[in-house]
Amino acid sequence: MPTPPALDRLVADLPADVVVTDPDRMGGYRFDRSQDPDAGVPLAVVRAESTQHVQTAVRWAAEHRVPIITRGAGTGLSGGSSALDGCLVVSTERMRRIEVDPATRTCTVQPGLLNSEVKAAAAAEGLWYPPDPSSFEICSIGGNVATNAGGLCCVKYGVTMDYVLGMTVVLVDGTAVTLGGPRVKDVAGLSLTKLFVGSEGTLGIVTEIVLRLLPQPRPATTLVATFPTVVGATASVVEITRTMRPSMLELMDGATINAVEDMTRMGLDRDAGALLVVQSDEPSSHAREELEAVAAVCERHGATEIMHTDDPDEGEAFVAARRLAIPAVERKGSLLLEDVGVPVPQLGALVEGVAGIAEDNGVLIAVVAHAGDGNTHPLLVFDPADADQTARARTAYGQVMELAISLGGTITGEHGVGRLKKPWLASQLGPEAMELNHRIKAALDPHGLLNPGTVFESRGTPG
Amino acid sequence: MPTPPALDRLVADLPADVVVTDPDRMGGYRFDRSQDPDAGVPLAVVRAESTQHVQTAVRWAAEHRVPIITRGAGTGLSGGSSALDGCLVVSTERMRRIEVDPATRTCTVQPGLLNSEVKAAAAAEGLWYPPDPSSFEICSIGGNVATNAGGLCCVKYGVTMDYVLGMTVVLVDGTAVTLGGPRVKDVAGLSLTKLFVGSEGTLGIVTEIVLRLLPQPRPATTLVATFPTVVGATASVVEITRTMRPSMLELMDGATINAVEDMTRMGLDRDAGALLVVQSDEPSSHAREELEAVAAVCERHGATEIMHTDDPDEGEAFVAARRLAIPAVERKGSLLLEDVGVPVPQLGALVEGVAGIAEDNGVLIAVVAHAGDGNTHPLLVFDPADADQTARARTAYGQVMELAISLGGTITGEHGVGRLKKPWLASQLGPEAMELNHRIKAALDPHGLLNPGTVFESRGTPG
C-alpha cells in the first residue's frame, strides 16, 4: 500500500481533476453492473484523457505495486471491473475521440466511446460497425474489446474480435505498444492484436482501437414465431442454422416474454413457451424467400403463430423487446446472469437442463438467447433478502455452468469470465489450457498487477 | 547435437517408417517453395500420424535440444519451413483425417489435408470453407493456419484466422493443449486459439483444427475490366471498396497478363496495363446491379474494355488465369516473391513505387494483387546465374518492403515472415511490438527450439 506522499506524486504528475481520491466521488467506480457485493474501495481513480495519462498511472502503480483495475462504462456483467481495496482504478470514460476513415473503411477510436456512438459515427459516413451487445447504448467500445463482446448480429456478422484490426495497448511497465493498423490482411509477427481482445484488462490497457467497418446493411425483414414450448423453438434453431444464415436468430422463453410484456405492454403472447425473432438482410425478394424457409421449419416444429414484416420499425419493436429482456427480468428481483454457450445442436439439451436446474433449486430462471450461436443467458432471479433463496440461486448458477461444460460448451460466450465465473474456468479449459493462460499472463504481468482476481488467480503477487 | 544412440531411441519410440534418416529420402524435406539456398540438412524427419507421434518427437527433440521445423505440404513462400542443419523436421503430411459436422457447421481436420480437400469434404455436405490461397490445390490446411493464409475470397469472407474456432497444439514440452471448439462465441480465458494462428511453427505444433464452415455461396457473376495503365485500375479499386463488398477484387498488371497469356493462350489483351477481375455472389439481379456500379467506376477511371458474365465457367477461367500468375511469371526466371500490403487508399502509391524500384534496379517486377485488401504480390524475376542481376533483385526485394512500411503497410499480408522477410520485421513493428513478440515467444519456447530463425531470432538458445 503506497504512503500518502506517493499518491501526491501521482496527483502532481497528472492534470488537475484527472485523479480522484475523494471517497464519495470514488463510489461510482466501485461496481460494475454485476453489483458484486465483494467490490472493494479504491485508493484513487485516474480518469485518463490520453494514452500518456494511462502510462503515467500504470508506471506509478507498478512502482508502488498497486493493483490496477481498468474500467469503461461499468456495464460489465461478470464483475471484471469491480474495484479491489487499495487498487488504482483507471477509467477510460474521458477518452472519447473517434476518427472515421471512409477510404479504408475503418475507424480509430478511444476506448471510452459508447458502442452506440461508434455505430453513429460510422453511420454518418454511410458505414456500419456491426457488433451490437444488447447494452449497446450504454456500454463502451473499450469494454467490448476487453470482453470480446458479441450481440445479436454475431450469427451472421461475427464478434468484436472480428472487427479489431489494430490497437494501442499500455503494458504493465508503462510501454505503449501499437499493434496492427487499418489493414485487413497483416501476418507480420505474432497475432498479438487478437490476444488482447477478450483479455479483460489482465494483460494491458487498450487506449486506442482500429476497427474495421462495413457498408450499411440493407433494412432487415423480420419474422416472429411463437411456440407452445421451448423445445420446438430450439429444434427450429438447430435446423435453421444447418443451411441458412439469418442476420438475427434470437430466442425468448415464456418467463422472459412475460417479464418483457409486463414492462412494455406491447401485446406479446403470455401463454407462449418461446418466441423466436429472426431477421434476414438479404435483398428483399431473397429475404422473403429465406424467411419463408424459416417459417416452414418453425411450422414443422409446432410454431402456433408466425408473423412476417418488411417494415423496419415494426421489426425493430420486436428486437427492442428482445434487448429489454435483462432489464425486464431484473424488475422481478436481483439477477445472477449467465452467459453459457453450447454447440448449436446442444441448445435444446441446455435449455431443458436449465429448466431442470430451476426446478431442482426452486428458483426462477428466465432464458433469453442468441440462439443461432448457441449462446444463452439464463437469468436467475432471487431475493437477496432471502438468504435461503440466495443460496439456492448461487447453487443453480454453478450448476448451469457445469451443465454447459458437460455439453461441450462454454461458461461465457460474450460477457467474460470476470470474477464471478472464475471458479468454473479450469473445469472448462482443463489443466493444460489453464497452464498456458497462466504462462502468457506471467510473461506480460509478472507481478499480477493488472486486474488481479479476474479471469484467473495470478501467480505473481503485487507484494 | 544428439549422438546416434539417441536417434535410435526416437526410431524405437515411433512405429516403423515414421522416422526417416536416409539422406536421399530427407532431400524432399529440406526446402519449401521459396527454394531458400541456405536450407540445411535435417538429422531426421518424423512423418507423424497422430498428436501422440508429434508429442513423442517434440519430447525427444526438447530433451536433446534439437531444433524442430514443422512442415506441411512445403508450399510456403517465405522460407518458414526450410530445414536447418541438424534439425528435426516434423512433417504433418500423413495426418489427413477430417470429420465434417453439418449440425454445428464445422469440421475437425488434421493439418496434413490440403486446402482443396477441406473444401471438397465441406462441399460434400453442402458446406463451404472459404479461405482460398491461389495454391489451394497443393497447400495444406496446417500450413494455412501456420501462416494465417488468405486468398481471393478474403475481401468479403476474411482470412484463415476468422475460421479457426479451436485446435489441439503440442507445446515444446510435449504437452498437447486443446483450445476452443465448435462454438462460434467463447470468451472463456485468453484468446489463445488466435495466438497460434499465424505463428509459423514458432510457438507450438498444431495437430488438429476446428474450422467454421458456411453454407455454399451462390454462383458468382464476373466482371473483367481492362485498363491502359495500372493507375486507373488501382484508383477504381480504392473507389469500389469504399462502398461495395464484391466477393473478389483481383488485379494483374501488364507483365503478369503477358506471362499468363504466354502460358494459357486464352486471348488476354497483351497491350493492357492492368486487368481487374471482380466477382459478386449476391442474388443474380443484385449481382448485376453491383457489377454495373463497378463497371461505372472502372469506366470513369479509363477502362477500355469491360466484360460481364453470368456463366460460372467463363468467370472461373479468368479466376484460374489470376491464380496462375505466380507459376506463369516463374517461367520467366527465378522469383523473389513479395507479399506486401497497404491500406487500400495507398494501393496506387505502392504499385507505382514498385514500378520505380523495378526501373531503378533494372529488374522485372510483375505485380498481381488481392487488390480489394490492399495486398499485393510483386514478383521479382531474376536469373540466378547472373550474380549482378541477382544482387539487384535482392536490393529491390528489400526496397519493396521498405516502401510498403513507409506507406503504413505490412511486409506480409498472407504468406508469413518466414526466414526471408525477417530482416524487415522490426522496422515494420517497431521496438515495442518486437519486444512483445519476443516475450510471448520466450514464455512458450524458452530455449528457442521451435522453428528457430523464422519470424524473429529467438533469444533462447538450444545449446
CSV table of N, CA, C and O in Angstrom, one decimal, chain B residues 2-102:
chain,number,residue,atom,x,y,z
B,2,PRO,N,22.5,-34.6,-31.0
B,2,PRO,CA,22.4,-35.9,-30.3
B,2,PRO,C,23.4,-36.9,-30.9
B,2,PRO,O,23.7,-36.9,-32.0
B,3,THR,N,23.7,-37.8,-30.0
B,3,THR,CA,24.5,-38.9,-30.5
B,3,THR,C,23.6,-39.9,-31.3
B,3,THR,O,22.4,-40.0,-31.0
B,4,PRO,N,24.2,-40.7,-32.1
B,4,PRO,CA,23.4,-41.7,-32.8
B,4,PRO,C,22.5,-42.6,-31.9
B,4,PRO,O,21.4,-42.8,-32.2
B,5,PRO,N,23.0,-43.1,-30.8
B,5,PRO,CA,22.1,-43.9,-30.0
B,5,PRO,C,20.8,-43.1,-29.6
B,5,PRO,O,19.8,-43.7,-29.5
B,6,ALA,N,20.9,-41.8,-29.4
B,6,ALA,CA,19.7,-41.0,-29.1
B,6,ALA,C,18.7,-41.1,-30.2
B,6,ALA,O,17.5,-41.2,-30.0
B,7,LEU,N,19.2,-41.0,-31.4
B,7,LEU,CA,18.4,-41.0,-32.6
B,7,LEU,C,17.7,-42.4,-32.7
B,7,LEU,O,16.5,-42.6,-33.0
B,8,ASP,N,18.5,-43.4,-32.3
B,8,ASP,CA,17.9,-44.8,-32.2
B,8,ASP,C,16.7,-44.8,-31.3
B,8,ASP,O,15.7,-45.5,-31.6
B,9,ARG,N,16.8,-44.1,-30.2
B,9,ARG,CA,15.6,-44.1,-29.3
B,9,ARG,C,14.4,-43.5,-29.9
B,9,ARG,O,13.3,-44.0,-29.7
B,10,LEU,N,14.6,-42.4,-30.7
B,10,LEU,CA,13.4,-41.8,-31.4
B,10,LEU,C,12.8,-42.8,-32.3
B,10,LEU,O,11.6,-43.0,-32.4
B,11,VAL,N,13.7,-43.5,-33.1
B,11,VAL,CA,13.2,-44.5,-34.0
B,11,VAL,C,12.5,-45.6,-33.3
B,11,VAL,O,11.4,-46.0,-33.7
B,12,ALA,N,13.0,-46.0,-32.2
B,12,ALA,CA,12.4,-47.1,-31.4
B,12,ALA,C,11.0,-46.7,-30.8
B,12,ALA,O,10.1,-47.5,-30.7
B,13,ASP,N,10.9,-45.4,-30.5
B,13,ASP,CA,9.7,-45.0,-29.8
B,13,ASP,C,8.5,-44.7,-30.7
B,13,ASP,O,7.4,-44.4,-30.3
B,14,LEU,N,8.8,-44.8,-32.1
B,14,LEU,CA,7.7,-44.5,-33.0
B,14,LEU,C,7.6,-45.7,-34.0
B,14,LEU,O,8.5,-46.4,-34.1
B,15,PRO,N,6.4,-45.8,-34.6
B,15,PRO,CA,6.2,-47.0,-35.5
B,15,PRO,C,7.2,-47.0,-36.6
B,15,PRO,O,7.8,-46.0,-37.0
B,16,ALA,N,7.3,-48.2,-37.2
B,16,ALA,CA,8.2,-48.3,-38.4
B,16,ALA,C,7.9,-47.3,-39.5
B,16,ALA,O,6.7,-47.1,-39.7
B,17,ASP,N,8.9,-46.8,-40.1
B,17,ASP,CA,8.7,-45.9,-41.3
B,17,ASP,C,8.2,-44.5,-40.9
B,17,ASP,O,7.9,-43.7,-41.8
B,18,VAL,N,8.0,-44.2,-39.6
B,18,VAL,CA,7.6,-42.8,-39.3
B,18,VAL,C,8.8,-42.0,-39.3
B,18,VAL,O,8.8,-40.8,-39.7
B,19,VAL,N,9.9,-42.5,-38.8
B,19,VAL,CA,11.2,-41.7,-38.8
B,19,VAL,C,12.0,-42.0,-40.0
B,19,VAL,O,12.3,-43.2,-40.3
B,20,VAL,N,12.4,-40.9,-40.7
B,20,VAL,CA,13.2,-41.1,-41.9
B,20,VAL,C,14.6,-40.5,-41.6
B,20,VAL,O,14.7,-39.3,-41.1
B,21,THR,N,15.7,-41.2,-41.8
B,21,THR,CA,17.0,-40.7,-41.6
B,21,THR,C,17.9,-40.9,-42.8
B,21,THR,O,19.0,-40.3,-42.8
B,22,ASP,N,17.4,-41.5,-43.8
B,22,ASP,CA,18.1,-41.7,-45.0
B,22,ASP,C,18.3,-40.3,-45.8
B,22,ASP,O,17.3,-39.7,-46.1
B,23,PRO,N,19.5,-39.9,-46.0
B,23,PRO,CA,19.8,-38.6,-46.6
B,23,PRO,C,19.0,-38.4,-47.9
B,23,PRO,O,18.5,-37.3,-48.1
B,24,ASP,N,18.9,-39.4,-48.8
B,24,ASP,CA,18.2,-39.2,-50.0
B,24,ASP,C,16.8,-38.9,-49.8
B,24,ASP,O,16.2,-38.0,-50.4
B,25,ARG,N,16.1,-39.7,-48.9
B,25,ARG,CA,14.7,-39.5,-48.7
B,25,ARG,C,14.5,-38.2,-47.9
B,25,ARG,O,13.4,-37.6,-48.1
B,26,MET,N,15.4,-37.7,-47.2
B,26,MET,CA,15.2,-36.5,-46.5
B,26,MET,C,15.3,-35.3,-47.4
B,26,MET,O,14.9,-34.2,-47.0
B,27,GLY,N,15.9,-35.5,-48.6
B,27,GLY,CA,16.1,-34.4,-49.5
B,27,GLY,C,14.8,-33.6,-49.8
B,27,GLY,O,14.8,-32.4,-50.0
B,28,GLY,N,13.7,-34.4,-49.9
B,28,GLY,CA,12.4,-33.7,-50.2
B,28,GLY,C,11.8,-32.9,-49.1
B,28,GLY,O,10.8,-32.3,-49.2
B,29,TYR,N,12.5,-32.9,-47.9
B,29,TYR,CA,12.0,-32.2,-46.7
B,29,TYR,C,12.9,-31.0,-46.4
B,29,TYR,O,12.7,-30.4,-45.3
B,30,ARG,N,13.8,-30.6,-47.3
B,30,ARG,CA,14.7,-29.5,-46.9
B,30,ARG,C,14.2,-28.2,-47.3
B,30,ARG,O,14.4,-27.2,-46.6
B,31,PHE,N,13.5,-28.1,-48.4
B,31,PHE,CA,13.1,-26.8,-49.0
B,31,PHE,C,11.6,-26.6,-48.9
B,31,PHE,O,10.8,-27.5,-49.0
B,32,ASP,N,11.2,-25.3,-48.9
B,32,ASP,CA,9.8,-25.0,-49.2
B,32,ASP,C,9.8,-24.4,-50.6
B,32,ASP,O,10.9,-24.4,-51.3
B,33,ARG,N,8.7,-23.8,-51.0
B,33,ARG,CA,8.6,-23.3,-52.4
B,33,ARG,C,9.5,-22.1,-52.6
B,33,ARG,O,9.7,-21.6,-53.8
B,34,SER,N,10.0,-21.5,-51.5
B,34,SER,CA,10.8,-20.3,-51.7
B,34,SER,C,12.2,-20.7,-52.2
B,34,SER,O,13.1,-19.9,-52.6
B,35,GLN,N,12.5,-22.1,-52.1
B,35,GLN,CA,13.8,-22.6,-52.5
B,35,GLN,C,15.0,-21.9,-51.9
B,35,GLN,O,16.0,-21.5,-52.6
B,36,ASP,N,14.9,-21.6,-50.6
B,36,ASP,CA,15.9,-20.9,-49.9
B,36,ASP,C,17.3,-21.6,-50.1
B,36,ASP,O,17.4,-22.8,-49.6
B,37,PRO,N,18.3,-21.0,-50.7
B,37,PRO,CA,19.5,-21.8,-50.9
B,37,PRO,C,20.2,-22.1,-49.6
B,37,PRO,O,21.1,-23.0,-49.6
B,38,ASP,N,19.9,-21.4,-48.5
B,38,ASP,CA,20.5,-21.6,-47.2
B,38,ASP,C,19.9,-22.8,-46.5
B,38,ASP,O,20.3,-23.0,-45.3
B,39,ALA,N,18.9,-23.5,-47.0
B,39,ALA,CA,18.3,-24.5,-46.3
B,39,ALA,C,19.3,-25.6,-45.9
B,39,ALA,O,20.2,-25.9,-46.7
B,40,GLY,N,19.1,-26.1,-44.7
B,40,GLY,CA,20.1,-27.1,-44.2
B,40,GLY,C,19.7,-28.5,-44.4
B,40,GLY,O,18.7,-28.8,-45.1
B,41,VAL,N,20.4,-29.4,-43.7
B,41,VAL,CA,20.2,-30.9,-43.8
B,41,VAL,C,19.7,-31.4,-42.5
B,41,VAL,O,20.4,-31.3,-41.5
B,42,PRO,N,18.5,-31.9,-42.4
B,42,PRO,CA,18.0,-32.4,-41.1
B,42,PRO,C,18.7,-33.6,-40.6
B,42,PRO,O,19.3,-34.4,-41.4
B,43,LEU,N,18.6,-33.8,-39.3
B,43,LEU,CA,19.1,-35.0,-38.7
B,43,LEU,C,18.1,-36.2,-39.0
B,43,LEU,O,18.5,-37.3,-39.2
B,44,ALA,N,16.8,-35.8,-38.9
B,44,ALA,CA,15.8,-36.8,-39.1
B,44,ALA,C,14.5,-36.2,-39.5
B,44,ALA,O,14.3,-35.0,-39.2
B,45,VAL,N,13.6,-36.9,-40.1
B,45,VAL,CA,12.3,-36.4,-40.4
B,45,VAL,C,11.3,-37.3,-39.8
B,45,VAL,O,11.4,-38.6,-39.9
B,46,VAL,N,10.3,-36.8,-39.0
B,46,VAL,CA,9.3,-37.6,-38.4
B,46,VAL,C,8.0,-37.3,-39.2
B,46,VAL,O,7.5,-36.2,-39.2
B,47,ARG,N,7.5,-38.3,-39.8
B,47,ARG,CA,6.2,-38.2,-40.6
B,47,ARG,C,5.1,-38.7,-39.7
B,47,ARG,O,4.6,-39.8,-39.7
B,48,ALA,N,4.7,-37.7,-38.8
B,48,ALA,CA,3.8,-38.1,-37.7
B,48,ALA,C,2.4,-38.5,-38.3
B,48,ALA,O,2.0,-37.9,-39.3
B,49,GLU,N,1.8,-39.4,-37.6
B,49,GLU,CA,0.5,-39.9,-38.0
B,49,GLU,C,-0.6,-39.5,-36.9
B,49,GLU,O,-1.8,-39.7,-37.1
B,50,SER,N,-0.1,-38.9,-35.8
B,50,SER,CA,-1.1,-38.6,-34.7
B,50,SER,C,-0.5,-37.5,-33.8
B,50,SER,O,0.7,-37.2,-33.9
B,51,THR,N,-1.3,-36.9,-33.0
B,51,THR,CA,-0.8,-36.0,-32.0
B,51,THR,C,0.2,-36.7,-31.1
B,51,THR,O,1.2,-36.0,-30.8
B,52,GLN,N,0.0,-37.9,-30.8
B,52,GLN,CA,0.9,-38.6,-29.9
B,52,GLN,C,2.3,-38.7,-30.6
B,52,GLN,O,3.3,-38.6,-29.9
B,53,HIS,N,2.3,-39.0,-31.9
B,53,HIS,CA,3.7,-39.0,-32.5
B,53,HIS,C,4.4,-37.7,-32.4
B,53,HIS,O,5.6,-37.6,-32.2
B,54,VAL,N,3.6,-36.6,-32.6
B,54,VAL,CA,4.2,-35.3,-32.5
B,54,VAL,C,4.7,-35.1,-31.1
B,54,VAL,O,5.8,-34.6,-30.9
B,55,GLN,N,3.9,-35.5,-30.1
B,55,GLN,CA,4.4,-35.3,-28.7
B,55,GLN,C,5.7,-36.1,-28.5
B,55,GLN,O,6.6,-35.6,-27.9
B,56,THR,N,5.8,-37.3,-29.0
B,56,THR,CA,7.0,-38.1,-28.8
B,56,THR,C,8.2,-37.4,-29.5
B,56,THR,O,9.3,-37.3,-28.9
B,57,ALA,N,8.0,-37.0,-30.7
B,57,ALA,CA,9.1,-36.3,-31.4
B,57,ALA,C,9.5,-35.0,-30.7
B,57,ALA,O,10.7,-34.8,-30.6
B,58,VAL,N,8.6,-34.2,-30.2
B,58,VAL,CA,8.9,-33.0,-29.6
B,58,VAL,C,9.6,-33.2,-28.3
B,58,VAL,O,10.6,-32.6,-27.9
B,59,ARG,N,9.1,-34.2,-27.5
B,59,ARG,CA,9.8,-34.5,-26.2
B,59,ARG,C,11.2,-35.0,-26.5
B,59,ARG,O,12.1,-34.5,-25.7
B,60,TRP,N,11.4,-35.8,-27.5
B,60,TRP,CA,12.8,-36.2,-27.8
B,60,TRP,C,13.7,-35.0,-28.2
B,60,TRP,O,14.8,-34.9,-27.7
B,61,ALA,N,13.1,-34.2,-29.1
B,61,ALA,CA,13.9,-33.0,-29.5
B,61,ALA,C,14.2,-32.1,-28.3
B,61,ALA,O,15.3,-31.6,-28.2
B,62,ALA,N,13.2,-31.9,-27.5
B,62,ALA,CA,13.5,-31.0,-26.3
B,62,ALA,C,14.5,-31.5,-25.4
B,62,ALA,O,15.4,-30.8,-25.0
B,63,GLU,N,14.5,-32.8,-25.2
B,63,GLU,CA,15.5,-33.5,-24.3
B,63,GLU,C,16.9,-33.3,-24.9
B,63,GLU,O,17.8,-33.0,-24.1
B,64,HIS,N,17.0,-33.4,-26.2
B,64,HIS,CA,18.3,-33.3,-26.8
B,64,HIS,C,18.6,-31.9,-27.4
B,64,HIS,O,19.6,-31.8,-28.1
B,65,ARG,N,17.7,-31.0,-27.1
B,65,ARG,CA,17.9,-29.6,-27.6
B,65,ARG,C,18.1,-29.6,-29.1
B,65,ARG,O,19.1,-28.9,-29.6
B,66,VAL,N,17.3,-30.3,-29.8
B,66,VAL,CA,17.4,-30.3,-31.3
B,66,VAL,C,16.3,-29.4,-31.8
B,66,VAL,O,15.1,-29.5,-31.4
B,67,PRO,N,16.6,-28.4,-32.7
B,67,PRO,CA,15.6,-27.5,-33.2
B,67,PRO,C,14.5,-28.3,-34.0
B,67,PRO,O,14.9,-29.3,-34.7
B,68,ILE,N,13.3,-27.8,-34.0
B,68,ILE,CA,12.2,-28.5,-34.6
B,68,ILE,C,11.6,-27.6,-35.7
B,68,ILE,O,11.2,-26.5,-35.4
B,69,ILE,N,11.6,-28.2,-36.9
B,69,ILE,CA,10.9,-27.4,-38.0
B,69,ILE,C,9.7,-28.2,-38.4
B,69,ILE,O,9.8,-29.4,-38.8
B,70,THR,N,8.5,-27.6,-38.3
B,70,THR,CA,7.3,-28.2,-38.7
B,70,THR,C,7.0,-27.9,-40.2
B,70,THR,O,7.3,-26.8,-40.6
B,71,ARG,N,6.4,-28.9,-40.8
B,71,ARG,CA,6.3,-28.8,-42.3
B,71,ARG,C,5.0,-29.4,-42.7
B,71,ARG,O,4.6,-30.5,-42.3
B,72,GLY,N,4.2,-28.7,-43.5
B,72,GLY,CA,3.0,-29.2,-44.1
B,72,GLY,C,3.3,-29.7,-45.5
B,72,GLY,O,4.1,-30.6,-45.7
B,73,ALA,N,2.7,-29.1,-46.5
B,73,ALA,CA,2.9,-29.5,-47.9
B,73,ALA,C,4.1,-28.9,-48.5
B,73,ALA,O,4.5,-29.2,-49.7
B,74,GLY,N,4.8,-28.0,-47.8
B,74,GLY,CA,6.1,-27.5,-48.3
B,74,GLY,C,5.8,-26.4,-49.4
B,74,GLY,O,6.7,-26.2,-50.2
B,75,THR,N,4.7,-25.8,-49.4
B,75,THR,CA,4.4,-24.8,-50.4
B,75,THR,C,4.6,-23.4,-49.9
B,75,THR,O,4.2,-22.4,-50.6
B,76,GLY,N,5.2,-23.2,-48.7
B,76,GLY,CA,5.4,-21.9,-48.2
B,76,GLY,C,6.3,-21.1,-49.1
B,76,GLY,O,7.1,-21.6,-49.8
B,77,LEU,N,6.1,-19.8,-49.0
B,77,LEU,CA,6.8,-18.9,-50.0
B,77,LEU,C,7.8,-18.0,-49.3
B,77,LEU,O,8.3,-17.1,-49.9
B,78,SER,N,7.9,-18.1,-48.0
B,78,SER,CA,8.8,-17.2,-47.2
B,78,SER,C,9.9,-18.0,-46.5
B,78,SER,O,10.6,-17.4,-45.6
B,79,GLY,N,10.1,-19.2,-46.8
B,79,GLY,CA,11.2,-20.0,-46.2
B,79,GLY,C,10.9,-20.4,-44.8
B,79,GLY,O,11.8,-20.7,-44.0
B,80,GLY,N,9.7,-20.4,-44.4
B,80,GLY,CA,9.3,-20.7,-43.0
B,80,GLY,C,9.4,-22.1,-42.6
B,80,GLY,O,9.4,-22.4,-41.4
B,81,SER,N,9.5,-23.0,-43.6
B,81,SER,CA,9.7,-24.4,-43.2
B,81,SER,C,11.0,-25.0,-43.9
B,81,SER,O,11.1,-26.2,-44.0
B,82,SER,N,11.9,-24.1,-44.2
B,82,SER,CA,13.2,-24.6,-44.7
B,82,SER,C,13.9,-25.3,-43.6
B,82,SER,O,13.8,-24.9,-42.4
B,83,ALA,N,14.6,-26.4,-43.9
B,83,ALA,CA,15.3,-27.2,-42.8
B,83,ALA,C,16.6,-26.4,-42.3
B,83,ALA,O,17.1,-25.5,-43.0
B,84,LEU,N,17.0,-26.8,-41.1
B,84,LEU,CA,18.3,-26.3,-40.6
B,84,LEU,C,19.2,-27.5,-40.5
B,84,LEU,O,18.7,-28.6,-40.2
B,85,ASP,N,20.4,-27.3,-40.5
B,85,ASP,CA,21.4,-28.4,-40.3
B,85,ASP,C,21.2,-28.9,-38.9
B,85,ASP,O,21.1,-28.2,-37.9
B,86,GLY,N,21.0,-30.3,-38.9
B,86,GLY,CA,20.9,-30.9,-37.6
B,86,GLY,C,19.5,-30.8,-36.9
B,86,GLY,O,19.4,-31.1,-35.7
B,87,CYS,N,18.5,-30.3,-37.6
B,87,CYS,CA,17.2,-30.1,-37.0
B,87,CYS,C,16.4,-31.4,-37.2
B,87,CYS,O,16.7,-32.4,-37.9
B,88,LEU,N,15.3,-31.4,-36.4
B,88,LEU,CA,14.3,-32.5,-36.6
B,88,LEU,C,13.1,-31.9,-37.4
B,88,LEU,O,12.5,-30.9,-36.9
B,89,VAL,N,12.8,-32.4,-38.6
B,89,VAL,CA,11.6,-32.0,-39.3
B,89,VAL,C,10.4,-32.8,-38.9
B,89,VAL,O,10.5,-34.0,-38.9
B,90,VAL,N,9.4,-32.1,-38.5
B,90,VAL,CA,8.1,-32.8,-38.2
B,90,VAL,C,7.2,-32.6,-39.3
B,90,VAL,O,6.8,-31.4,-39.5
B,91,SER,N,6.9,-33.6,-40.1
B,91,SER,CA,6.0,-33.4,-41.3
B,91,SER,C,4.6,-33.9,-40.9
B,91,SER,O,4.5,-34.9,-40.3
B,92,THR,N,3.7,-33.1,-41.3
B,92,THR,CA,2.3,-33.5,-41.0
B,92,THR,C,1.6,-34.1,-42.2
B,92,THR,O,0.4,-34.3,-42.2
B,93,GLU,N,2.4,-34.5,-43.2
B,93,GLU,CA,1.8,-35.0,-44.5
B,93,GLU,C,0.8,-36.2,-44.3
B,93,GLU,O,0.0,-36.4,-45.1
B,94,ARG,N,1.1,-37.0,-43.3
B,94,ARG,CA,0.3,-38.2,-43.1
B,94,ARG,C,-0.9,-38.0,-42.2
B,94,ARG,O,-1.7,-38.9,-42.0
B,95,MET,N,-1.0,-36.8,-41.6
B,95,MET,CA,-2.2,-36.5,-40.7
B,95,MET,C,-3.3,-35.9,-41.6
B,95,MET,O,-3.4,-34.7,-41.7
B,96,ARG,N,-4.2,-36.8,-42.0
B,96,ARG,CA,-5.1,-36.4,-43.1
B,96,ARG,C,-6.6,-36.8,-42.8
B,96,ARG,O,-7.4,-36.8,-43.6
B,97,ARG,N,-6.9,-36.9,-41.5
B,97,ARG,CA,-8.3,-37.2,-41.2
B,97,ARG,C,-9.1,-35.9,-41.2
B,97,ARG,O,-8.6,-34.8,-40.8
B,98,ILE,N,-10.4,-36.0,-41.6
B,98,ILE,CA,-11.3,-34.9,-41.5
B,98,ILE,C,-12.7,-35.4,-41.1
B,98,ILE,O,-13.1,-36.5,-41.5
B,99,GLU,N,-13.4,-34.7,-40.3
B,99,GLU,CA,-14.8,-35.0,-39.9
B,99,GLU,C,-15.6,-33.7,-40.1
B,99,GLU,O,-15.3,-32.7,-39.4
B,100,VAL,N,-16.5,-33.8,-41.0
B,100,VAL,CA,-17.4,-32.6,-41.2
B,100,VAL,C,-18.7,-32.8,-40.4
B,100,VAL,O,-19.3,-33.9,-40.4
B,101,ASP,N,-19.1,-31.8,-39.6
B,101,ASP,CA,-20.3,-31.9,-38.8
B,101,ASP,C,-21.3,-30.9,-39.3
B,101,ASP,O,-21.2,-29.7,-38.9
B,102,PRO,N,-22.2,-31.3,-40.1
B,102,PRO,CA,-23.2,-30.3,-40.7
B,102,PRO,C,-24.0,-29.6,-39.6
B,102,PRO,O,-24.5,-28.5,-39.8
